[in-house]
Tab-separated table of C-alpha atoms in Angstrom:
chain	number	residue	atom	x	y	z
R	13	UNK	CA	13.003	-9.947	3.412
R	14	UNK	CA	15.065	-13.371	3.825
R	15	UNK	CA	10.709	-15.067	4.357
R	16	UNK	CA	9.939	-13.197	1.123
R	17	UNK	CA	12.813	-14.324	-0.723
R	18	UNK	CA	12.412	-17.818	-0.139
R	19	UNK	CA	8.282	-17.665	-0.526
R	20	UNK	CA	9.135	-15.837	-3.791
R	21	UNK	CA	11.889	-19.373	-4.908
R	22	UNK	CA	9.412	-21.555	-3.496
R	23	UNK	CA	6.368	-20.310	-5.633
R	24	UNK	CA	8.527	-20.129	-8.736
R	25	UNK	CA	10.353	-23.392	-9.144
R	26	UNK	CA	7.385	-25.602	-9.952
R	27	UNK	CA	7.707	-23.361	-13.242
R	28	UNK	CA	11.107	-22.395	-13.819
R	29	UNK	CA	13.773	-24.581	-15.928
R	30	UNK	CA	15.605	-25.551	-13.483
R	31	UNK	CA	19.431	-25.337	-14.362
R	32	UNK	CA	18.540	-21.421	-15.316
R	33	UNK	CA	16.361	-21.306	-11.625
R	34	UNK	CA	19.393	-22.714	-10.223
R	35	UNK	CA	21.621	-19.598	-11.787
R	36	UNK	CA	19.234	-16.994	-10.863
R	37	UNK	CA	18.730	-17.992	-7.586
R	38	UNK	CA	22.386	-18.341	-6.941
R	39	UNK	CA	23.126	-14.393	-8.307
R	40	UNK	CA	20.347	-13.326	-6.031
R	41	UNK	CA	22.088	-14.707	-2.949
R	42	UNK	CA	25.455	-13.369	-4.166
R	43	UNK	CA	24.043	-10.035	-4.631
R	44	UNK	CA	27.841	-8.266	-5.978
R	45	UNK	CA	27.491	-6.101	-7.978
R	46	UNK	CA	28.636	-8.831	-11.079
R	47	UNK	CA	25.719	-10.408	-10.239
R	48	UNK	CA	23.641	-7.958	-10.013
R	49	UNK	CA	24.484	-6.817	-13.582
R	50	UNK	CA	23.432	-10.141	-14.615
R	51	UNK	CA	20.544	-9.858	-13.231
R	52	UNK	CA	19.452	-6.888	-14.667
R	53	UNK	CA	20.074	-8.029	-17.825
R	54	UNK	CA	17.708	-10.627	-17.730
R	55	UNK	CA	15.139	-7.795	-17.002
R	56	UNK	CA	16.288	-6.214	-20.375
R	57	UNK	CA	16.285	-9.472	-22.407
R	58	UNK	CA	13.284	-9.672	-24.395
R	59	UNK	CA	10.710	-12.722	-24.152
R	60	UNK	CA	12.309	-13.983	-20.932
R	61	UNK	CA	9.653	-15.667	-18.996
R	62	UNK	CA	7.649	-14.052	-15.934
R	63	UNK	CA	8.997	-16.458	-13.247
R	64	UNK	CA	12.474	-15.513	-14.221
R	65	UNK	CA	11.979	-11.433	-14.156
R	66	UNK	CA	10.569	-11.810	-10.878
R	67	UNK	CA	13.168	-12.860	-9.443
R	68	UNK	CA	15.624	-10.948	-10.651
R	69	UNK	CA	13.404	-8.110	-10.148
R	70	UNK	CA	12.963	-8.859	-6.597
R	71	UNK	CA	16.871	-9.358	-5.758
R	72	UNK	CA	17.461	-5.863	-7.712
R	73	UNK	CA	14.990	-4.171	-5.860
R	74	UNK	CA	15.921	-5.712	-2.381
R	75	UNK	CA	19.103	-4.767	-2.984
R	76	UNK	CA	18.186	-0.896	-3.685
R	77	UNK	CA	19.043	-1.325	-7.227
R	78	UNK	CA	17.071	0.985	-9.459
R	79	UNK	CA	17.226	-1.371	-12.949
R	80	UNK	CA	14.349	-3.261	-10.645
R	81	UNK	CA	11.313	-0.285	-10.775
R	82	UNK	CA	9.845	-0.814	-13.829
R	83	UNK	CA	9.948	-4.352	-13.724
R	84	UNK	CA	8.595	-4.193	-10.367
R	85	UNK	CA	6.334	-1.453	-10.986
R	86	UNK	CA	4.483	-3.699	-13.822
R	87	UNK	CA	3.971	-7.115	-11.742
R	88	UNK	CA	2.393	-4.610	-9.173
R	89	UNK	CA	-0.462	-4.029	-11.406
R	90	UNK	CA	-0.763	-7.588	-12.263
R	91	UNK	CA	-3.722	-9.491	-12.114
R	92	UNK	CA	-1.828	-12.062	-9.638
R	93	UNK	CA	-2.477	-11.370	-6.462
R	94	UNK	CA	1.368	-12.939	-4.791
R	95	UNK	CA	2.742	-11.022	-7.473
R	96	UNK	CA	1.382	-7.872	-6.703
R	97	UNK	CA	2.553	-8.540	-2.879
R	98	UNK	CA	6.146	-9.753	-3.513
R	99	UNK	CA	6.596	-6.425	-5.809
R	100	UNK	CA	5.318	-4.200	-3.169
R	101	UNK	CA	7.782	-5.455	-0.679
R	102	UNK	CA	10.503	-4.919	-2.971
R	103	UNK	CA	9.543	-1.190	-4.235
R	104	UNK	CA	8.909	-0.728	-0.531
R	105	UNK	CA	12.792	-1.349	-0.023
R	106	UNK	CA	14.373	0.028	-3.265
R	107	UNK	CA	12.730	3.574	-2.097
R	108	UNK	CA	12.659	4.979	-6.108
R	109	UNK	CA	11.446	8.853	-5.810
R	110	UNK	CA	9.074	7.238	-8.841
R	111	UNK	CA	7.408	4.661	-6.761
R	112	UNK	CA	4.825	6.420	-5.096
R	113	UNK	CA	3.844	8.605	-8.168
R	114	UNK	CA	3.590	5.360	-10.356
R	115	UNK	CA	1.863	3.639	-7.272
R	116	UNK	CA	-0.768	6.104	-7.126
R	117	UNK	CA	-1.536	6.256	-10.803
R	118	UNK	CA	-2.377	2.023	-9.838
R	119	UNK	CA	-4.735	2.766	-6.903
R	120	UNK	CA	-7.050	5.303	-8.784
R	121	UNK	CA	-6.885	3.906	-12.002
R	122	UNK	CA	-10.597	2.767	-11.958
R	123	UNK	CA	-10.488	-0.003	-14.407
R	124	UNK	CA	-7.662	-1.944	-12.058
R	125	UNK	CA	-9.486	-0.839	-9.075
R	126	UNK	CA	-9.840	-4.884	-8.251
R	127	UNK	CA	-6.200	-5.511	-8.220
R	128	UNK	CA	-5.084	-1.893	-6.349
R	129	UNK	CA	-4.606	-3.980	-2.693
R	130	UNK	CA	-0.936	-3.641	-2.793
R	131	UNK	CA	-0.695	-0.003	-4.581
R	132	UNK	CA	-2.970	1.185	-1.571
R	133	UNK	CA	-0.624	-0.429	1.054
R	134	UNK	CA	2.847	0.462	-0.533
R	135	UNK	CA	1.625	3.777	-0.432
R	136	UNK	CA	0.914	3.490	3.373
R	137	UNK	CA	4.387	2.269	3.935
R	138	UNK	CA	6.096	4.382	1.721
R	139	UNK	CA	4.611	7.852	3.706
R	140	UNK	CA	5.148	10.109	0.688
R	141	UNK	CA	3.399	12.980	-0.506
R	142	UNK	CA	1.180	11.471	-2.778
R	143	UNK	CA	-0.167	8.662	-0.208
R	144	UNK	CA	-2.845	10.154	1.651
R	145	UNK	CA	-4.383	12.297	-1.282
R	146	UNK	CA	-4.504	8.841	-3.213
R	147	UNK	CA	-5.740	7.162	-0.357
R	148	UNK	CA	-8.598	9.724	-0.029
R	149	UNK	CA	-9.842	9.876	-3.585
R	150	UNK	CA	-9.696	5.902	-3.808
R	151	UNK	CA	-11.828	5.833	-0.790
R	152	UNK	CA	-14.660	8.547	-1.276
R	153	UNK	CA	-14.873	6.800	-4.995
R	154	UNK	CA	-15.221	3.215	-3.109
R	155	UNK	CA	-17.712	4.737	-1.097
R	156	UNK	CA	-19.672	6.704	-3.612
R	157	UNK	CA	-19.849	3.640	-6.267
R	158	UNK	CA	-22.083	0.192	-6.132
R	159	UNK	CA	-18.787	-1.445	-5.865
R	160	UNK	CA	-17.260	-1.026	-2.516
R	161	UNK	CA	-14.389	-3.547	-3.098
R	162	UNK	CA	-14.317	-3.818	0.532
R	163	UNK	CA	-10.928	-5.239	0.598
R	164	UNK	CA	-9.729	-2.174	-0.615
R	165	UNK	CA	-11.769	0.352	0.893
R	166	UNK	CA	-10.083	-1.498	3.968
R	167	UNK	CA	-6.886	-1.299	3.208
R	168	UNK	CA	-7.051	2.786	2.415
R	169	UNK	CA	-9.122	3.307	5.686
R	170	UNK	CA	-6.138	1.747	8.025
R	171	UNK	CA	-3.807	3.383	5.445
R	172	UNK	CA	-4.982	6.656	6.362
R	173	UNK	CA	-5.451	5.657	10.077
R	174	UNK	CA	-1.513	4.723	10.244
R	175	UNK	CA	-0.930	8.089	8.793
R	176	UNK	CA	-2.612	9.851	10.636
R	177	UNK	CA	-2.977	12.738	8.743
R	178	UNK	CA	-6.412	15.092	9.541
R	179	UNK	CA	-7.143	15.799	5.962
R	180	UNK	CA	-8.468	12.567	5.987
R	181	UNK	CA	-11.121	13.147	8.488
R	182	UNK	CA	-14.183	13.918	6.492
R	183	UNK	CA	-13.360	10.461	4.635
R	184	UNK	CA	-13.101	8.649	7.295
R	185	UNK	CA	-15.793	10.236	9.406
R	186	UNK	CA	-18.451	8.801	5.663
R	187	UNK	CA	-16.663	5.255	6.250
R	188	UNK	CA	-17.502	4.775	10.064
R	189	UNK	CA	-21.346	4.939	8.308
R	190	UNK	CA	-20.604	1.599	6.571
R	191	UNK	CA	-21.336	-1.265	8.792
R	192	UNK	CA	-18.094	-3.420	7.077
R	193	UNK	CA	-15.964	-0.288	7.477
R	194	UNK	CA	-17.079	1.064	10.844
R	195	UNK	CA	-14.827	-0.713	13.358
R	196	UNK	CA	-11.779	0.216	10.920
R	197	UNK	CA	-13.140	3.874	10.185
R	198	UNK	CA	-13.796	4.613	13.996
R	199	UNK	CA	-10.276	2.940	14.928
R	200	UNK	CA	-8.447	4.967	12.238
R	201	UNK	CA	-9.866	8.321	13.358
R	202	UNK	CA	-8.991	7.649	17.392
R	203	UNK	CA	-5.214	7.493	15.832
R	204	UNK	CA	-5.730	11.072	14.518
R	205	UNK	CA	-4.504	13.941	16.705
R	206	UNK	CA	-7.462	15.783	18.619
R	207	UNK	CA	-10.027	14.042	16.231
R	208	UNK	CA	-9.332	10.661	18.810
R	209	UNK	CA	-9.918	13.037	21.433
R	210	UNK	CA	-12.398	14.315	20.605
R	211	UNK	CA	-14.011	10.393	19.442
R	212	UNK	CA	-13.010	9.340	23.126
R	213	UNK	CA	-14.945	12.783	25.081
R	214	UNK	CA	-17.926	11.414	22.963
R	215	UNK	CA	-18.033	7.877	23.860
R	216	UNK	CA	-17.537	8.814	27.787
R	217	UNK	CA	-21.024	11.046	27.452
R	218	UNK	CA	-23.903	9.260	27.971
R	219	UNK	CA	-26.721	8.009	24.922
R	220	UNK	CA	-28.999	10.981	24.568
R	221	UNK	CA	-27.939	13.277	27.170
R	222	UNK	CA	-25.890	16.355	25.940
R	223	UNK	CA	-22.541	18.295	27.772
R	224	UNK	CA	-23.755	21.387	29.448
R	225	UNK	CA	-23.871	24.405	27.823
R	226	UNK	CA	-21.611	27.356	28.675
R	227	UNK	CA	-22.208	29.548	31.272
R	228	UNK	CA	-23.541	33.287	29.542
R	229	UNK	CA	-20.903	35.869	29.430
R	230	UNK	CA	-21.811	39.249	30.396
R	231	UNK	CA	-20.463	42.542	29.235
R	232	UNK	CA	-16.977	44.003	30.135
R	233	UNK	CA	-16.385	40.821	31.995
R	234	UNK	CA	-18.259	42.119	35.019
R	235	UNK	CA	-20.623	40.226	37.253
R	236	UNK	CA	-24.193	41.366	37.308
């Protein structure tokens, strides 16, 4: 998180005031708990300015302090792309039983479906209950719309490949039909249990010729 922290100070100070950059920055290195109350106050201080919440945000949640997740929770549904990405990291370490709940409420809302990158790959890393039923109803909708956002559709098919779960078969088995999606789709279902084996028994038989059929069983397991 030390790369994230600094790409986070380095993005903000072009528009931060500096001696108040200068104070936040310094309480997010101390990270005491004196300076974490200050920083959570500037999360409750009305009209404070984006740059400045961030960052305080980011130290809270970094350092597991719950004052961060709603904070955090709103700059992931921002329209800002880094923003989205720097809040995921943080939710991702401040492990709030509310962040995959309010995560998944991002990913399917379908008028934010543009900015739902970073929902659909928190919920991949966070491995909760909610994250491959989310996954799965923001894919088949992806699928089933003129929109693919294939970004997205992306993201939830090697989301569901990492977990590995075989309720998302069927899903995954409608994405390997999508030229952009079928390296991903096919990759992701090899990493689920006995669907992979059977994907691998299929590519070893040859185009157009099929596996024997059984030999006939005959009554009371006699020979004729």
């Amino acid at each position: 998180m030390a790369d994230a922290f600094r790409s986070l100070i380095d993005r903000t100070r072009a528009e931060a005031d500096p001696p108040e950059y200068e104070r936040l920055v310094a309480l997010a290195r101390e990270s005491t708990p004196a300076a974490r109350d200050q920083l959570a106050a500037v999360l409750m201080q009305p009209e404070r300015p984006l740059w400045a919440r961030e960052i305080a945000a980011f130290a809270l949640g970094n350092a597991g302090d719950r004052r961060a997740f709603e904070t955090l929770i709103f700059m992931l549904n921002y329209r800002d792309p880094v923003r989205c990405a720097t809040a995921a990291q943080a939710l991702a370490r401040l492990r709030d039983p509310r962040t995959a709940r309010a995560a998944a409420a991002i990913a399917t809302n379908e008028l934010r479906t543009a900015y739902a990158l970073h929902a659909v790959r928190l919920l991949t890393a966070l491995r909760a209950p909610e994250s491959v039923p989310t996954l799965v109803t923001v894919l088949q909708r992806l699928l089933m719309g003129p929109v693919h956002y294939w970004p997205i559709a992306e993201a939830c098919v090697e989301g569901l490949g990492a977990l590995e779960d075989r309720r998302a078969v069927p899903v995954l088995i409608a994405a390997a039909e999508h030229h952009r999606l079928s390296p991903a789709a096919k990759a992701a279902l090899a990493r689920i249990p006995a669907t992979g084996a059977r994907a691998r028994r299929a590519r070893r038989q040859p185009a157009g010729r099929q596996a024997p059929a059984p030999a006939p069983r005959h009554g009371h397991g006699h020979a004729p």
